[in-house]
GROMACS .gro file of C-alpha atoms in nm:
model
  420
    1MET     CA    1   1.858   2.540  -3.636
    2LYS     CA    2   2.056   2.411  -3.342
    3LEU     CA    3   1.892   2.650  -3.094
    4LEU     CA    4   1.544   2.549  -3.214
    5ARG     CA    5   1.622   2.178  -3.179
    6ILE     CA    6   1.747   2.235  -2.822
    7ALA     CA    7   1.435   2.431  -2.731
    8LEU     CA    8   1.202   2.169  -2.882
    9LEU     CA    9   1.384   1.894  -2.693
   10ALA     CA   10   1.345   2.092  -2.370
   11ILE     CA   11   0.972   2.140  -2.430
   12ILE     CA   12   0.919   1.770  -2.508
   13THR     CA   13   1.103   1.673  -2.190
   14PHE     CA   14   0.905   1.936  -1.998
   15LEU     CA   15   0.572   1.796  -2.120
   16SER     CA   16   0.672   1.433  -2.067
   17VAL     CA   17   0.730   1.486  -1.693
   18GLY     CA   18   0.385   1.371  -1.585
   19SER     CA   19   0.237   1.287  -1.252
   20LEU     CA   20   0.368   0.975  -1.080
   21SER     CA   21   0.181   0.646  -1.082
   22TYR     CA   22   0.157   0.642  -0.704
   23GLY     CA   23  -0.176   0.830  -0.682
   24GLN     CA   24  -0.412   0.534  -0.686
   25THR     CA   25  -0.200   0.322  -0.455
   26ARG     CA   26  -0.154   0.614  -0.216
   27ALA     CA   27  -0.529   0.668  -0.215
   28GLU     CA   28  -0.588   0.300  -0.137
   29LEU     CA   29  -0.338   0.312   0.147
   30GLU     CA   30  -0.500   0.625   0.286
   31ARG     CA   31  -0.843   0.459   0.275
   32ARG     CA   32  -0.706   0.148   0.445
   33LYS     CA   33  -0.542   0.358   0.716
   34ALA     CA   34  -0.866   0.547   0.775
   35GLN     CA   35  -1.054   0.217   0.814
   36LEU     CA   36  -0.788   0.088   1.055
   37ASN     CA   37  -0.827   0.404   1.262
   38LYS     CA   38  -1.203   0.341   1.283
   39ASP     CA   39  -1.146  -0.022   1.383
   40ILE     CA   40  -0.889   0.079   1.646
   41GLU     CA   41  -1.127   0.340   1.785
   42MET     CA   42  -1.405   0.079   1.807
   43ILE     CA   43  -1.185  -0.181   1.977
   44ASN     CA   44  -1.054   0.083   2.220
   45SER     CA   45  -1.411   0.170   2.314
   46SER     CA   46  -1.480  -0.199   2.363
   47LEU     CA   47  -1.167  -0.237   2.576
   48LYS     CA   48  -1.287   0.037   2.810
   49LYS     CA   49  -1.602  -0.165   2.871
   50THR     CA   50  -1.429  -0.499   2.929
   51SER     CA   51  -1.150  -0.353   3.144
   52SER     CA   52  -1.375  -0.138   3.365
   53ASP     CA   53  -1.402  -0.438   3.601
   54LYS     CA   54  -1.084  -0.519   3.793
   55LYS     CA   55  -1.131  -0.885   3.704
   56VAL     CA   56  -0.958  -0.966   3.374
   57THR     CA   57  -1.155  -1.164   3.117
   58LEU     CA   58  -1.102  -1.350   2.793
   59LYS     CA   59  -1.290  -1.074   2.612
   60GLU     CA   60  -1.037  -0.818   2.734
   61LEU     CA   61  -0.752  -1.041   2.614
   62ASN     CA   62  -0.919  -1.091   2.275
   63ALA     CA   63  -0.973  -0.717   2.240
   64LEU     CA   64  -0.606  -0.649   2.323
   65LYS     CA   65  -0.495  -0.906   2.066
   66ALA     CA   66  -0.719  -0.745   1.806
   67GLN     CA   67  -0.585  -0.400   1.895
   68ILE     CA   68  -0.225  -0.519   1.860
   69ARG     CA   69  -0.300  -0.679   1.524
   70LEU     CA   70  -0.467  -0.362   1.396
   71ARG     CA   71  -0.182  -0.138   1.512
   72GLU     CA   72   0.073  -0.370   1.352
   73GLU     CA   73  -0.121  -0.353   1.028
   74LYS     CA   74  -0.142   0.026   1.054
   75ILE     CA   75   0.237   0.046   1.100
   76LYS     CA   76   0.281  -0.171   0.789
   77THR     CA   77   0.045   0.058   0.599
   78ILE     CA   78   0.242   0.364   0.712
   79ASN     CA   79   0.567   0.195   0.603
   80SER     CA   80   0.415   0.129   0.260
   81GLU     CA   81   0.310   0.494   0.235
   82MET     CA   82   0.661   0.607   0.325
   83ARG     CA   83   0.813   0.380   0.061
   84LEU     CA   84   0.587   0.536  -0.200
   85LEU     CA   85   0.669   0.884  -0.073
   86ASP     CA   86   1.040   0.806  -0.096
   87GLY     CA   87   0.984   0.709  -0.458
   88GLU     CA   88   0.794   1.031  -0.522
   89ILE     CA   89   1.063   1.238  -0.350
   90ASN     CA   90   1.339   1.076  -0.557
   91GLU     CA   91   1.140   1.121  -0.877
   92ASN     CA   92   1.067   1.486  -0.799
   93MET     CA   93   1.433   1.552  -0.716
   94ASN     CA   94   1.532   1.402  -1.052
   95ASN     CA   95   1.270   1.619  -1.223
   96ILE     CA   96   1.401   1.927  -1.047
   97ARG     CA   97   1.760   1.852  -1.153
   98SER     CA   98   1.643   1.793  -1.511
   99LEU     CA   99   1.442   2.115  -1.518
  100GLN     CA  100   1.729   2.311  -1.367
  101ALA     CA  101   1.962   2.181  -1.640
  102GLN     CA  102   1.705   2.267  -1.908
  103LEU     CA  103   1.657   2.614  -1.760
  104THR     CA  104   2.032   2.677  -1.757
  105GLN     CA  105   2.060   2.569  -2.122
  106LEU     CA  106   1.758   2.776  -2.225
  107LYS     CA  107   1.899   3.085  -2.054
  108SER     CA  108   2.239   3.030  -2.217
  109ASP     CA  109   2.082   2.994  -2.561
  110TYR     CA  110   1.863   3.298  -2.503
  111ALA     CA  111   2.164   3.505  -2.393
  112ALA     CA  112   2.346   3.404  -2.714
  113MET     CA  113   2.048   3.518  -2.920
  114ILE     CA  114   2.033   3.850  -2.738
  115ARG     CA  115   2.403   3.911  -2.799
  116PHE     CA  116   2.357   3.827  -3.168
  117ALA     CA  117   2.055   4.056  -3.192
  118GLN     CA  118   2.241   4.343  -3.023
  119LYS     CA  119   2.524   4.313  -3.277
  120ASN     CA  120   2.278   4.317  -3.567
  121GLN     CA  121   1.998   4.531  -3.429
  122GLY     CA  122   2.026   4.815  -3.679
  123ALA     CA  123   1.774   4.827  -3.965
  124TYR     CA  124   2.063   4.903  -4.200
  125SER     CA  125   2.248   4.585  -4.102
  126LYS     CA  126   1.936   4.376  -4.161
  127LEU     CA  127   1.878   4.533  -4.500
  128MET     CA  128   2.241   4.480  -4.596
  129TYR     CA  129   2.207   4.114  -4.490
  130VAL     CA  130   1.903   4.076  -4.716
  131PHE     CA  131   2.041   4.273  -5.016
  132ALA     CA  132   2.373   4.090  -5.001
  133ALA     CA  133   2.194   3.779  -5.127
  134LYS     CA  134   2.299   3.630  -5.462
  135ASP     CA  135   1.945   3.621  -5.597
  136PHE     CA  136   1.585   3.696  -5.509
  137ASN     CA  137   1.517   3.346  -5.375
  138GLN     CA  138   1.808   3.370  -5.129
  139ALA     CA  139   1.701   3.722  -5.029
  140TYR     CA  140   1.351   3.593  -4.955
  141LYS     CA  141   1.489   3.310  -4.741
  142ARG     CA  142   1.710   3.556  -4.547
  143LEU     CA  143   1.412   3.779  -4.483
  144LYS     CA  144   1.205   3.483  -4.356
  145TYR     CA  145   1.499   3.379  -4.138
  146LEU     CA  146   1.508   3.721  -3.972
  147GLN     CA  147   1.135   3.703  -3.908
  148GLN     CA  148   1.159   3.350  -3.762
  149PHE     CA  149   1.456   3.450  -3.549
  150SER     CA  150   1.254   3.734  -3.398
  151GLU     CA  151   0.956   3.506  -3.332
  152TYR     CA  152   1.181   3.239  -3.183
  153ARG     CA  153   1.328   3.490  -2.934
  154VAL     CA  154   0.976   3.554  -2.803
  155LYS     CA  155   0.905   3.179  -2.783
  156GLN     CA  156   1.236   3.114  -2.611
  157ALA     CA  157   1.152   3.370  -2.345
  158GLN     CA  158   0.815   3.196  -2.295
  159TYR     CA  159   0.990   2.855  -2.268
  160ILE     CA  160   1.211   2.996  -1.994
  161GLU     CA  161   0.914   3.135  -1.806
  162ASP     CA  162   0.719   2.804  -1.837
  163THR     CA  163   1.019   2.603  -1.720
  164GLN     CA  164   1.064   2.831  -1.419
  165THR     CA  165   0.695   2.788  -1.329
  166LYS     CA  166   0.723   2.411  -1.365
  167LEU     CA  167   1.038   2.411  -1.154
  168LYS     CA  168   0.866   2.609  -0.877
  169GLY     CA  169   0.577   2.361  -0.885
  170LYS     CA  170   0.810   2.062  -0.852
  171VAL     CA  171   0.996   2.225  -0.565
  172ALA     CA  172   0.665   2.294  -0.387
  173LEU     CA  173   0.558   1.933  -0.445
  174LEU     CA  174   0.889   1.807  -0.310
  175ASN     CA  175   0.848   2.017   0.004
  176LYS     CA  176   0.493   1.881   0.042
  177ASN     CA  177   0.624   1.523   0.007
  178LYS     CA  178   0.886   1.585   0.274
  179LYS     CA  179   0.626   1.732   0.510
  180GLU     CA  180   0.398   1.432   0.453
  181LYS     CA  181   0.686   1.197   0.528
  182ASP     CA  182   0.763   1.385   0.851
  183ASN     CA  183   0.397   1.346   0.953
  184LEU     CA  184   0.404   0.975   0.870
  185LEU     CA  185   0.723   0.927   1.071
  186SER     CA  186   0.560   1.100   1.367
  187ASP     CA  187   0.246   0.884   1.327
  188GLN     CA  188   0.459   0.571   1.298
  189GLN     CA  189   0.650   0.649   1.617
  190LYS     CA  190   0.325   0.720   1.800
  191GLU     CA  191   0.181   0.386   1.686
  192LYS     CA  192   0.497   0.201   1.789
  193ASN     CA  193   0.479   0.354   2.138
  194THR     CA  194   0.110   0.265   2.171
  195LEU     CA  195   0.178  -0.084   2.036
  196GLY     CA  196   0.444  -0.136   2.301
  197LYS     CA  197   0.198  -0.040   2.574
  198ALA     CA  198  -0.068  -0.272   2.430
  199GLU     CA  199   0.178  -0.562   2.419
  200THR     CA  200   0.269  -0.496   2.783
  201SER     CA  201  -0.101  -0.492   2.876
  202GLN     CA  202  -0.154  -0.816   2.688
  203SER     CA  203   0.134  -0.984   2.874
  204ASN     CA  204  -0.010  -0.869   3.208
  205VAL     CA  205  -0.357  -0.996   3.121
  206ILE     CA  206  -0.217  -1.334   3.009
  207LYS     CA  207  -0.023  -1.362   3.336
  208GLN     CA  208  -0.332  -1.284   3.538
  209LEU     CA  209  -0.542  -1.529   3.341
  210THR     CA  210  -0.287  -1.808   3.366
  211SER     CA  211  -0.256  -1.743   3.739
  212GLN     CA  212  -0.630  -1.809   3.752
  213GLU     CA  213  -0.599  -2.119   3.536
  214LYS     CA  214  -0.877  -2.305   3.716
  215LYS     CA  215  -1.125  -2.024   3.653
  216LEU     CA  216  -0.997  -1.983   3.298
  217ARG     CA  217  -1.046  -2.352   3.227
  218GLN     CA  218  -1.399  -2.330   3.360
  219ASP     CA  219  -1.478  -2.033   3.134
  220LEU     CA  220  -1.321  -2.204   2.834
  221SER     CA  221  -1.500  -2.529   2.912
  222GLN     CA  222  -1.832  -2.346   2.901
  223LYS     CA  223  -1.736  -2.183   2.571
  224GLN     CA  224  -1.632  -2.520   2.431
  225ARG     CA  225  -1.960  -2.677   2.544
  226ASP     CA  226  -2.152  -2.399   2.367
  227ALA     CA  227  -1.933  -2.445   2.058
  228ALA     CA  228  -1.986  -2.822   2.064
  229GLN     CA  229  -2.362  -2.773   2.094
  230LEU     CA  230  -2.354  -2.539   1.794
  231ASP     CA  231  -2.137  -2.786   1.602
  232ARG     CA  232  -2.382  -3.071   1.668
  233ALA     CA  233  -2.677  -2.859   1.560
  234ILE     CA  234  -2.499  -2.755   1.238
  235ARG     CA  235  -2.398  -3.112   1.153
  236ALA     CA  236  -2.749  -3.240   1.223
  237ALA     CA  237  -2.897  -2.970   0.998
  238ILE     CA  238  -2.649  -3.044   0.717
  239GLU     CA  239  -2.712  -3.419   0.746
  240ARG     CA  240  -3.084  -3.346   0.718
  241GLU     CA  241  -3.021  -3.139   0.405
  242ILE     CA  242  -2.806  -3.418   0.258
  243ALA     CA  243  -3.074  -3.679   0.337
  244LEU     CA  244  -3.343  -3.465   0.172
  245ALA     CA  245  -3.121  -3.407  -0.132
  246LYS     CA  246  -3.049  -3.782  -0.160
  247LYS     CA  247  -3.416  -3.865  -0.129
  248LYS     CA  248  -3.504  -3.613  -0.399
  249ALA     CA  249  -3.227  -3.745  -0.625
  250GLU     CA  250  -3.346  -4.105  -0.574
  251GLU     CA  251  -3.704  -4.010  -0.655
  252GLU     CA  252  -3.593  -3.835  -0.971
  253ALA     CA  253  -3.377  -4.136  -1.064
  254ARG     CA  254  -3.671  -4.375  -1.018
  255ALA     CA  255  -3.896  -4.151  -1.225
  256ALA     CA  256  -3.631  -4.134  -1.499
  257ALA     CA  257  -3.589  -4.514  -1.494
  258ALA     CA  258  -3.966  -4.572  -1.517
  259LYS     CA  259  -3.990  -4.332  -1.808
  260ALA     CA  260  -3.699  -4.506  -1.984
  261ARG     CA  261  -3.860  -4.849  -1.939
  262ALA     CA  262  -4.192  -4.720  -2.070
  263GLU     CA  263  -4.014  -4.590  -2.379
  264GLY     CA  264  -3.818  -4.912  -2.419
  265LYS     CA  265  -3.487  -4.746  -2.345
  266GLU     CA  266  -3.207  -4.846  -2.110
  267ALA     CA  267  -3.253  -4.701  -1.763
  268PRO     CA  268  -2.978  -4.457  -1.651
  269ALA     CA  269  -2.727  -4.587  -1.396
  270PRO     CA  270  -2.817  -4.484  -1.039
  271SER     CA  271  -2.597  -4.227  -0.869
  272THR     CA  272  -2.349  -4.368  -0.618
  273SER     CA  273  -2.257  -4.033  -0.464
  274LYS     CA  274  -2.255  -4.047  -0.085
  275SER     CA  275  -2.078  -3.723  -0.010
  276SER     CA  276  -2.213  -3.372   0.037
  277SER     CA  277  -2.190  -3.327  -0.341
  278VAL     CA  278  -2.552  -3.442  -0.352
  279LEU     CA  279  -2.627  -3.094  -0.213
  280ALA     CA  280  -2.533  -2.963  -0.557
  281ALA     CA  281  -2.709  -3.239  -0.752
  282THR     CA  282  -2.978  -3.013  -0.901
  283PRO     CA  283  -2.887  -2.761  -1.173
  284GLU     CA  284  -3.000  -2.474  -0.950
  285ALA     CA  285  -2.787  -2.590  -0.652
  286ALA     CA  286  -2.488  -2.663  -0.878
  287LYS     CA  287  -2.509  -2.314  -1.030
  288LEU     CA  288  -2.536  -2.152  -0.686
  289SER     CA  289  -2.237  -2.353  -0.556
  290ALA     CA  290  -2.028  -2.256  -0.860
  291SER     CA  291  -2.123  -1.891  -0.815
  292PHE     CA  292  -2.031  -1.910  -0.446
  293VAL     CA  293  -1.688  -2.058  -0.533
  294SER     CA  294  -1.627  -1.795  -0.802
  295ASN     CA  295  -1.667  -1.527  -0.533
  296ARG     CA  296  -1.407  -1.681  -0.305
  297GLY     CA  297  -1.206  -1.403  -0.140
  298LYS     CA  298  -1.467  -1.144  -0.244
  299LEU     CA  299  -1.764  -1.227  -0.021
  300PRO     CA  300  -1.882  -0.937   0.199
  301TRP     CA  301  -1.849  -0.958   0.577
  302PRO     CA  302  -2.155  -1.053   0.785
  303VAL     CA  303  -2.140  -0.701   0.937
  304THR     CA  304  -2.050  -0.373   0.767
  305ASN     CA  305  -1.796  -0.279   1.034
  306GLY     CA  306  -1.612  -0.513   1.268
  307VAL     CA  307  -1.287  -0.649   1.408
  308ILE     CA  308  -1.192  -1.016   1.442
  309THR     CA  309  -1.140  -1.102   1.809
  310GLU     CA  310  -1.125  -1.480   1.769
  311SER     CA  311  -0.985  -1.642   1.456
  312TYR     CA  312  -1.048  -1.977   1.293
  313GLY     CA  313  -0.853  -2.279   1.419
  314THR     CA  314  -0.654  -2.343   1.734
  315GLN     CA  315  -0.621  -2.060   1.985
  316LYS     CA  316  -0.368  -2.081   2.271
  317ILE     CA  317  -0.398  -1.895   2.601
  318GLY     CA  318  -0.114  -1.975   2.837
  319ASN     CA  319  -0.113  -2.354   2.874
  320ILE     CA  320  -0.470  -2.389   2.750
  321THR     CA  321  -0.583  -2.434   2.390
  322LYS     CA  322  -0.925  -2.397   2.232
  323GLU     CA  323  -1.067  -2.463   1.888
  324SER     CA  324  -1.285  -2.234   1.680
  325ASN     CA  325  -1.480  -2.331   1.367
  326GLY     CA  326  -1.513  -1.970   1.256
  327TRP     CA  327  -1.459  -1.604   1.335
  328THR     CA  328  -1.588  -1.402   1.628
  329ILE     CA  329  -1.629  -1.044   1.506
  330ARG     CA  330  -1.674  -0.753   1.745
  331THR     CA  331  -1.893  -0.479   1.605
  332ASN     CA  332  -2.109  -0.182   1.703
  333ALA     CA  333  -2.414  -0.219   1.926
  334ASN     CA  334  -2.727  -0.331   1.738
  335ALA     CA  335  -2.526  -0.370   1.417
  336PRO     CA  336  -2.725  -0.529   1.132
  337ALA     CA  337  -2.618  -0.885   1.048
  338ARG     CA  338  -2.630  -0.961   0.677
  339ALA     CA  339  -2.612  -1.262   0.446
  340VAL     CA  340  -2.273  -1.291   0.277
  341PHE     CA  341  -2.427  -1.449  -0.035
  342GLU     CA  342  -2.763  -1.533  -0.187
  343GLY     CA  343  -2.924  -1.855  -0.065
  344THR     CA  344  -3.205  -2.005   0.138
  345VAL     CA  345  -3.251  -1.988   0.515
  346SER     CA  346  -3.205  -2.350   0.616
  347ARG     CA  347  -3.261  -2.333   0.989
  348ILE     CA  348  -3.316  -2.092   1.278
  349VAL     CA  349  -3.235  -2.222   1.627
  350GLU     CA  350  -3.145  -2.100   1.974
  351ILE     CA  351  -2.822  -2.241   2.119
  352ALA     CA  352  -2.693  -2.150   2.466
  353GLY     CA  353  -2.940  -1.861   2.475
  354LYS     CA  354  -2.813  -1.720   2.145
  355ASN     CA  355  -3.011  -1.707   1.821
  356VAL     CA  356  -2.849  -1.877   1.522
  357VAL     CA  357  -2.937  -1.844   1.153
  358MET     CA  358  -2.813  -2.102   0.902
  359ILE     CA  359  -2.822  -2.018   0.529
  360ARG     CA  360  -2.762  -2.270   0.250
  361HIS     CA  361  -2.580  -2.175  -0.072
  362GLY     CA  362  -2.590  -2.496  -0.275
  363GLU     CA  363  -2.339  -2.724  -0.105
  364PHE     CA  364  -2.215  -2.440   0.118
  365PHE     CA  365  -2.360  -2.315   0.446
  366THR     CA  366  -2.302  -1.992   0.640
  367ILE     CA  367  -2.377  -1.966   1.013
  368TYR     CA  368  -2.461  -1.647   1.203
  369GLN     CA  369  -2.462  -1.686   1.583
  370ASN     CA  370  -2.552  -1.441   1.862
  371LEU     CA  371  -2.833  -1.248   1.695
  372LYS     CA  372  -3.056  -1.039   1.920
  373THR     CA  373  -3.332  -1.014   1.661
  374ILE     CA  374  -3.404  -1.214   1.345
  375SER     CA  375  -3.577  -1.068   1.040
  376VAL     CA  376  -3.592  -1.381   0.818
  377SER     CA  377  -3.773  -1.714   0.842
  378SER     CA  378  -3.690  -2.076   0.755
  379GLY     CA  379  -3.721  -2.152   0.386
  380GLN     CA  380  -3.694  -1.784   0.290
  381LYS     CA  381  -3.467  -1.692  -0.001
  382VAL     CA  382  -3.220  -1.414   0.078
  383SER     CA  383  -2.993  -1.199  -0.136
  384THR     CA  384  -2.633  -1.095  -0.087
  385LYS     CA  385  -2.598  -0.833   0.191
  386GLN     CA  386  -2.964  -0.871   0.290
  387THR     CA  387  -3.019  -0.796   0.659
  388ILE     CA  388  -3.112  -1.111   0.850
  389GLY     CA  389  -3.119  -0.961   1.204
  390THR     CA  390  -2.922  -0.755   1.454
  391VAL     CA  391  -2.614  -0.854   1.655
  392GLY     CA  392  -2.663  -0.917   2.025
  393SER     CA  393  -2.464  -0.771   2.317
  394ASP     CA  394  -2.350  -0.921   2.648
  395GLU     CA  395  -2.389  -0.777   2.996
  396ASP     CA  396  -2.086  -0.550   2.940
  397GLY     CA  397  -2.238  -0.405   2.623
  398VAL     CA  398  -1.989  -0.589   2.398
  399SER     CA  399  -2.147  -0.679   2.062
  400GLU     CA  400  -2.006  -0.982   1.882
  401ILE     CA  401  -2.125  -1.212   1.605
  402HIS     CA  402  -1.984  -1.560   1.555
  403PHE     CA  403  -1.963  -1.651   1.186
  404GLU     CA  404  -1.889  -1.991   1.036
  405LEU     CA  405  -1.866  -2.122   0.680
  406TRP     CA  406  -1.908  -2.490   0.590
  407LYS     CA  407  -1.874  -2.691   0.270
  408GLY     CA  408  -2.092  -2.990   0.330
  409MET     CA  409  -1.974  -3.140   0.659
  410GLU     CA  410  -1.637  -2.963   0.654
  411THR     CA  411  -1.560  -2.629   0.818
  412GLN     CA  412  -1.384  -2.360   0.614
  413ASN     CA  413  -1.158  -2.073   0.721
  414PRO     CA  414  -1.363  -1.755   0.662
  415GLY     CA  415  -1.037  -1.574   0.589
  416SER     CA  416  -1.014  -1.764   0.259
  417TRP     CA  417  -1.360  -1.657   0.151
  418LEU     CA  418  -1.443  -1.313   0.287
  419ALA     CA  419  -1.302  -0.998   0.128
  420ASN     CA  420  -0.984  -0.861   0.285
   0.00000   0.00000   0.00000
């Protein structure tokens, strides 16, 4: 029957209107925004400490830069949320229009059935319709048709009620989407206003610092001396590891050659490797190096919660530039420092009054500077995320850890290795 086909089509369409595929992405964006809010709150607390003195400092500038970066990222996250909401709103509006059209058609069909039933509602008319059949088989089919028609009227009424309920739900969801978008727009505007103020503060701090260029150069020179001292210590430690690895490889090669001669076989050719690849010469070191590489971009941070205040590479402040071999991460007071991957503690030293832990991962090394306490010892094997100490704080109560990652004698950008 035509009416039955229309109703079935309406029900199929009704059931096929599922939830949108934005849920997981929306949830991820919400989690990211919540984390950004925590980071912003932490950096704001840090800013209050560094700006309490009338004298501006590099730490205040770094905190402002970090705050600006976080707020910019939060605005981008809000924009992504609004794009998804716009998609949801459009989809829900289309669903509402479709359900309204279905409801109109269902009501029209139901009205036609009611009119037909009213015209033929008498028991006599139904009996005449059945007895007017040519034979018993046709009479039976007419009787079944009347029964099905009656049942279908009940089902059609239920279809209408279900469609109305679904329509109300979609309208409520649409109103919720619009309210969420209004809230996001308000949050976005608030962040833009705060961002503008932070950028103004940053400009003022840069002006004050550049006006005190002599003092700034002195401060940076001290930082660069500390960095150079750390660099020398790291390179010396890595060179020592390479020398030990070469010595071990040479001893193994001599033992293999002696064994070959004793067995009357040709001695294996000696290794000519002179690079840091000798750090991965043993099967264990090679496996650890390969595992480290396979986790590129997924390694955990050296602290559970932190904000980058100094990035890897060249940093420019006014007319002055400085180099950084790693990340400086501001974190909470007494935050636990943790190993980013399994390995062996290669060295523990004190540089410029700051404790440094160096961990070897095959041919890779990770460096953790500015630890107040250390809970590991040289030669100790550590696991991923194992606590190796606590982060130290300066006289202003600002807690920062300096983290570096090396492959042999070459520095690496932590941003390419740590999880985003």
